[in-house]
C-alpha atoms as a PDB file:
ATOM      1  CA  UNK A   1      -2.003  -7.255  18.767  1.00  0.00           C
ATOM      2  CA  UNK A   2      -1.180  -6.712  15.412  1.00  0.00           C
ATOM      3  CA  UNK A   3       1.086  -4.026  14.420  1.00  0.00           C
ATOM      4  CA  UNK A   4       2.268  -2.864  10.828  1.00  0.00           C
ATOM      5  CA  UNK A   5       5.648  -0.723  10.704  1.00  0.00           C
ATOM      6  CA  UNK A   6       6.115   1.067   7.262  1.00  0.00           C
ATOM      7  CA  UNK A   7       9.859   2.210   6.368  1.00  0.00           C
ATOM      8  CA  UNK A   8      11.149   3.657   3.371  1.00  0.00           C
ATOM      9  CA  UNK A   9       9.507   6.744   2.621  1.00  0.00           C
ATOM     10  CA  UNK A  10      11.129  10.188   1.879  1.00  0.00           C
ATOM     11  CA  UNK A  11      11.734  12.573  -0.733  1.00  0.00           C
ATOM     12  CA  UNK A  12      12.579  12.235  -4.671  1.00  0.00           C
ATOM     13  CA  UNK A  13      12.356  14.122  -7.795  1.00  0.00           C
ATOM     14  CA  UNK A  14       9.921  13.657 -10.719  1.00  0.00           C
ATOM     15  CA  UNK A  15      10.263  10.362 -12.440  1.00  0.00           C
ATOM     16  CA  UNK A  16      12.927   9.120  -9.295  1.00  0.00           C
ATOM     17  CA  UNK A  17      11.882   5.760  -7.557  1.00  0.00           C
ATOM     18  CA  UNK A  18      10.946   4.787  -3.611  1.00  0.00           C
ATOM     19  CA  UNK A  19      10.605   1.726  -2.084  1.00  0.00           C
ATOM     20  CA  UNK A  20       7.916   1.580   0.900  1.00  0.00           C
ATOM     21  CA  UNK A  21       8.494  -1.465   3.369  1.00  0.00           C
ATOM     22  CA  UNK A  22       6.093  -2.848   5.403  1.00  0.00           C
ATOM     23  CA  UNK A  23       6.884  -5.167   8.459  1.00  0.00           C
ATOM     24  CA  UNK A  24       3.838  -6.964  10.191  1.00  0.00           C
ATOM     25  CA  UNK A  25       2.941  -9.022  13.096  1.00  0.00           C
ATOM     26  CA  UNK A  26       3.897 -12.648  12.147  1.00  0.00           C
ATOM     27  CA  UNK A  27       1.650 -14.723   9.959  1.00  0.00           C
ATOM     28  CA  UNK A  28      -0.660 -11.589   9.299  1.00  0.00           C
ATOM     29  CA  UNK A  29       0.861 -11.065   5.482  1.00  0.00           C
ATOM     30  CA  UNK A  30       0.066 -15.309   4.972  1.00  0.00           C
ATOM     31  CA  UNK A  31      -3.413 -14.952   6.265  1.00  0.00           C
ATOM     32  CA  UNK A  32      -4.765 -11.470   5.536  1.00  0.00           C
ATOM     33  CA  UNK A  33      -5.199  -9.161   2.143  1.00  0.00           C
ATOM     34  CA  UNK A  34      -3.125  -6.334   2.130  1.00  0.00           C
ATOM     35  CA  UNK A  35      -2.273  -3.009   0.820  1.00  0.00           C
ATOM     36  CA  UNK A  36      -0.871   0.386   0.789  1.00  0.00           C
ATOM     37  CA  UNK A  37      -3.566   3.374   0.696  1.00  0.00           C
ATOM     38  CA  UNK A  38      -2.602   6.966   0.275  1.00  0.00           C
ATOM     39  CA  UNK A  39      -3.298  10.410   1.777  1.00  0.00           C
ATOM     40  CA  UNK A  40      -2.762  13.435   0.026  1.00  0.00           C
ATOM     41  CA  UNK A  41      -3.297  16.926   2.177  1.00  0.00           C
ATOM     42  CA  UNK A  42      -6.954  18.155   1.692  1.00  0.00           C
ATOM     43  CA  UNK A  43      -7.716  14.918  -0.331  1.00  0.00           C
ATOM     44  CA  UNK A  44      -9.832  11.396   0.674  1.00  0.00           C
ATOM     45  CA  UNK A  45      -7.546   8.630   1.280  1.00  0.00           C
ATOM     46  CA  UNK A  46      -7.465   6.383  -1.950  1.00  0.00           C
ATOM     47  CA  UNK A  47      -6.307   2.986  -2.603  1.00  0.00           C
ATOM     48  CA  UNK A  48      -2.932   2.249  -4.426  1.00  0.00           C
ATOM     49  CA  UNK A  49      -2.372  -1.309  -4.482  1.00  0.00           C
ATOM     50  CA  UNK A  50      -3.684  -4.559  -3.588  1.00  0.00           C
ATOM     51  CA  UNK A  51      -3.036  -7.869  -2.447  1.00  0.00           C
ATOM     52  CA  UNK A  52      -5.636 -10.586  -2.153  1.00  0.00           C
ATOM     53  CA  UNK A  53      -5.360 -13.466  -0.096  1.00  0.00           C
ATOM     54  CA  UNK A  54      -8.105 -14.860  -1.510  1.00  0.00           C
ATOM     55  CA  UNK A  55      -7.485 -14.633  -4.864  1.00  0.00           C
ATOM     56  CA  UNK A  56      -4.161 -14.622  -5.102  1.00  0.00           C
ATOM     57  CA  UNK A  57      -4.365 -11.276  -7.219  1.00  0.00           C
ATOM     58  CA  UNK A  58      -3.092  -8.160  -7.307  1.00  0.00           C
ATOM     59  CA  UNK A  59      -4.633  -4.751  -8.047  1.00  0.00           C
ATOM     60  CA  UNK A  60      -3.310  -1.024  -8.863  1.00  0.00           C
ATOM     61  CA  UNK A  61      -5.335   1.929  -9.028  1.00  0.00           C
ATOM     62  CA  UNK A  62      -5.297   2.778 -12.399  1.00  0.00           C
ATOM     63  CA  UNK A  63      -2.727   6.308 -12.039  1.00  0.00           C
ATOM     64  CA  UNK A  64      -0.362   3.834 -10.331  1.00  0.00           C
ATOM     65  CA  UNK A  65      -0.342   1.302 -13.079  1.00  0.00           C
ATOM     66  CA  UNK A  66       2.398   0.074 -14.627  1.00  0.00           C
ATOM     67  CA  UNK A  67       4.857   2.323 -12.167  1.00  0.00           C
ATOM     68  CA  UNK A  68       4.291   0.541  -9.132  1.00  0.00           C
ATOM     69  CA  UNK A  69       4.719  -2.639  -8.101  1.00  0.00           C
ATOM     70  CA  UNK A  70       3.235  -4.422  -4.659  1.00  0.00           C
ATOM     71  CA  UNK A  71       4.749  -7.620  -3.683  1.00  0.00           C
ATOM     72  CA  UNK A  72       5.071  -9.838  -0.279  1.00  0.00           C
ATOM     73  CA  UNK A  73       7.559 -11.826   1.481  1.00  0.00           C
ATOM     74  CA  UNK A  74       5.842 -13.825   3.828  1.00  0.00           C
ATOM     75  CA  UNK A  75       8.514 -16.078   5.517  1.00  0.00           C
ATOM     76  CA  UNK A  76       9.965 -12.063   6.156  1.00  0.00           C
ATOM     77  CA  UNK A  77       6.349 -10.647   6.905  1.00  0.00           C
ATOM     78  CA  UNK A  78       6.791  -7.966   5.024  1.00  0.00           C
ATOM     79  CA  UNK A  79       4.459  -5.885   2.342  1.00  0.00           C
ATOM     80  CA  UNK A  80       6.601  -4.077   0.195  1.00  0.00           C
ATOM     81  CA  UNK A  81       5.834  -0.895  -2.388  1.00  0.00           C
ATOM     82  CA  UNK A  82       8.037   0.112  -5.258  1.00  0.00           C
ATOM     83  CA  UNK A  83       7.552   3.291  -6.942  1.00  0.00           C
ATOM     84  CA  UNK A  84       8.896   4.261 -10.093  1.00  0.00           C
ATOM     85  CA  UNK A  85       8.248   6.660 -12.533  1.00  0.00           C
ATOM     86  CA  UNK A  86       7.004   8.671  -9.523  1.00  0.00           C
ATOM     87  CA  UNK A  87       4.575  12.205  -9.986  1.00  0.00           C
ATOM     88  CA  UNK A  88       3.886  15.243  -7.557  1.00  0.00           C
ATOM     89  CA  UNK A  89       0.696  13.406  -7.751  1.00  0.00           C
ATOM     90  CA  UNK A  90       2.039  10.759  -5.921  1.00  0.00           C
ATOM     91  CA  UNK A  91       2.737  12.870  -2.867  1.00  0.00           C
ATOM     92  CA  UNK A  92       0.712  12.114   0.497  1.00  0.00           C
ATOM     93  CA  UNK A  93       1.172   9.628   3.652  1.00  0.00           C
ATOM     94  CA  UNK A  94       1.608   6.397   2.226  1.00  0.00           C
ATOM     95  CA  UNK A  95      -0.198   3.543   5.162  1.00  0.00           C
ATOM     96  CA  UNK A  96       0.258  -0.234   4.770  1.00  0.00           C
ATOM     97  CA  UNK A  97      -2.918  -2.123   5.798  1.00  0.00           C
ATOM     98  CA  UNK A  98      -4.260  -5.364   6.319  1.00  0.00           C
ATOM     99  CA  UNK A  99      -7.848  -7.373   6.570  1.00  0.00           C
ATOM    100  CA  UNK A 100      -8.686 -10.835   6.987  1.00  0.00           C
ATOM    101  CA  UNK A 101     -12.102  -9.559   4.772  1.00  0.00           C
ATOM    102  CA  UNK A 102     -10.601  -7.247   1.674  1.00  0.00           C
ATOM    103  CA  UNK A 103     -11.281  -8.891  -1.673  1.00  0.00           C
ATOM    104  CA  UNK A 104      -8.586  -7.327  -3.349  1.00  0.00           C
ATOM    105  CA  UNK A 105     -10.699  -4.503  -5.309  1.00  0.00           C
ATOM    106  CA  UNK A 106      -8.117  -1.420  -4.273  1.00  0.00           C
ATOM    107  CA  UNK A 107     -10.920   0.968  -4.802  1.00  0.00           C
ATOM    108  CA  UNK A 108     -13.036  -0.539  -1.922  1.00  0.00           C
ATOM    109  CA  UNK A 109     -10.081  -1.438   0.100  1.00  0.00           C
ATOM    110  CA  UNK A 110      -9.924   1.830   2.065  1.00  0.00           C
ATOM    111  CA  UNK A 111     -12.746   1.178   4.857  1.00  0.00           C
ATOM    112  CA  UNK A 112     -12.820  -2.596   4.669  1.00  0.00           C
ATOM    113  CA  UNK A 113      -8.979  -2.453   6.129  1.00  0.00           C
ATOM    114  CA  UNK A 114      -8.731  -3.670   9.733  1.00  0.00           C
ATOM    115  CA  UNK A 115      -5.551  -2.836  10.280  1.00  0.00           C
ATOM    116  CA  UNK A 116      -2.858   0.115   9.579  1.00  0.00           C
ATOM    117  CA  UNK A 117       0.213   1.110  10.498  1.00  0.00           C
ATOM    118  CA  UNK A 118       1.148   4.614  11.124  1.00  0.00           C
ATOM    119  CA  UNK A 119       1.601   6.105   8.120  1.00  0.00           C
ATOM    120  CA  UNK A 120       4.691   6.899   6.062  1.00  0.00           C
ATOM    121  CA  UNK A 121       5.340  10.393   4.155  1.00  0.00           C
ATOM    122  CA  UNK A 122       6.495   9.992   0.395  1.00  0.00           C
ATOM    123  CA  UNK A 123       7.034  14.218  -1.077  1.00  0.00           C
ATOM    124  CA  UNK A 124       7.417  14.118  -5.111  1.00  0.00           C
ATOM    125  CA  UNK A 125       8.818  17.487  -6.676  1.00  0.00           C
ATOM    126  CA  UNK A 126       8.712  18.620  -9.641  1.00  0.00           C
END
């Protein structure tokens, strides 16, 4: 059973910083892509960022770019998310996912994930 516990999330002004923390089942973040996808009330879900196994790459959807910053400890099996430079835009449930299949691409990601934990809120004000 895998399972994927997000931490982290809360509340911050415009241009403030979070940190979203994933921890997984072990050897899931060694041998699977992974990824945080967002919610926003009334919106799709979207990617954010990417990690591919396969590749070795990482990918940001392009209104994250540059302000956040995915990154994985593996011996810790955890998927972690920091958010700088953070908009209202940014608000929505935050999910950490995982897929043995993802390439990487965070615009695909979404419905290729196999896995997800249950969701984290992140509220930007202005």
């Amino acid at each position: 059973q895998v399972q994927l516990v997000e931490s982290g999330g809360g509340s911050a002004q415009s241009g403030g910083s979070l940190t979203l923390s994933c921890v997984a089942t072990p050897n899931i973040v060694g041998s699977h892509s992974m990824g945080w996808w967002r919610q926003a009330p009334g919106k799709k879900p979207e990617g954010v960022a990417s990690f591919s196994r396969r590749y070795g790459t990482q990918d940001y959807r392009h209104s994250v770019q540059g302000r956040f910053t995915i990154s994985r400890d593996i011996a810790k099996s955890t998927l972690t998310l920091h958010m700088n430079n953070l908009k209202p835009e940014d608000t929505g449930m935050y999910y950490c996912a995982a897929s043995p299949y993802m390439d990487g691409d965070v615009y695909t990601a979404v419905p290729v994930y196999t896995y997800h934990g249950q969701g984290i809120q992140v509220t930007v004000s202005s």
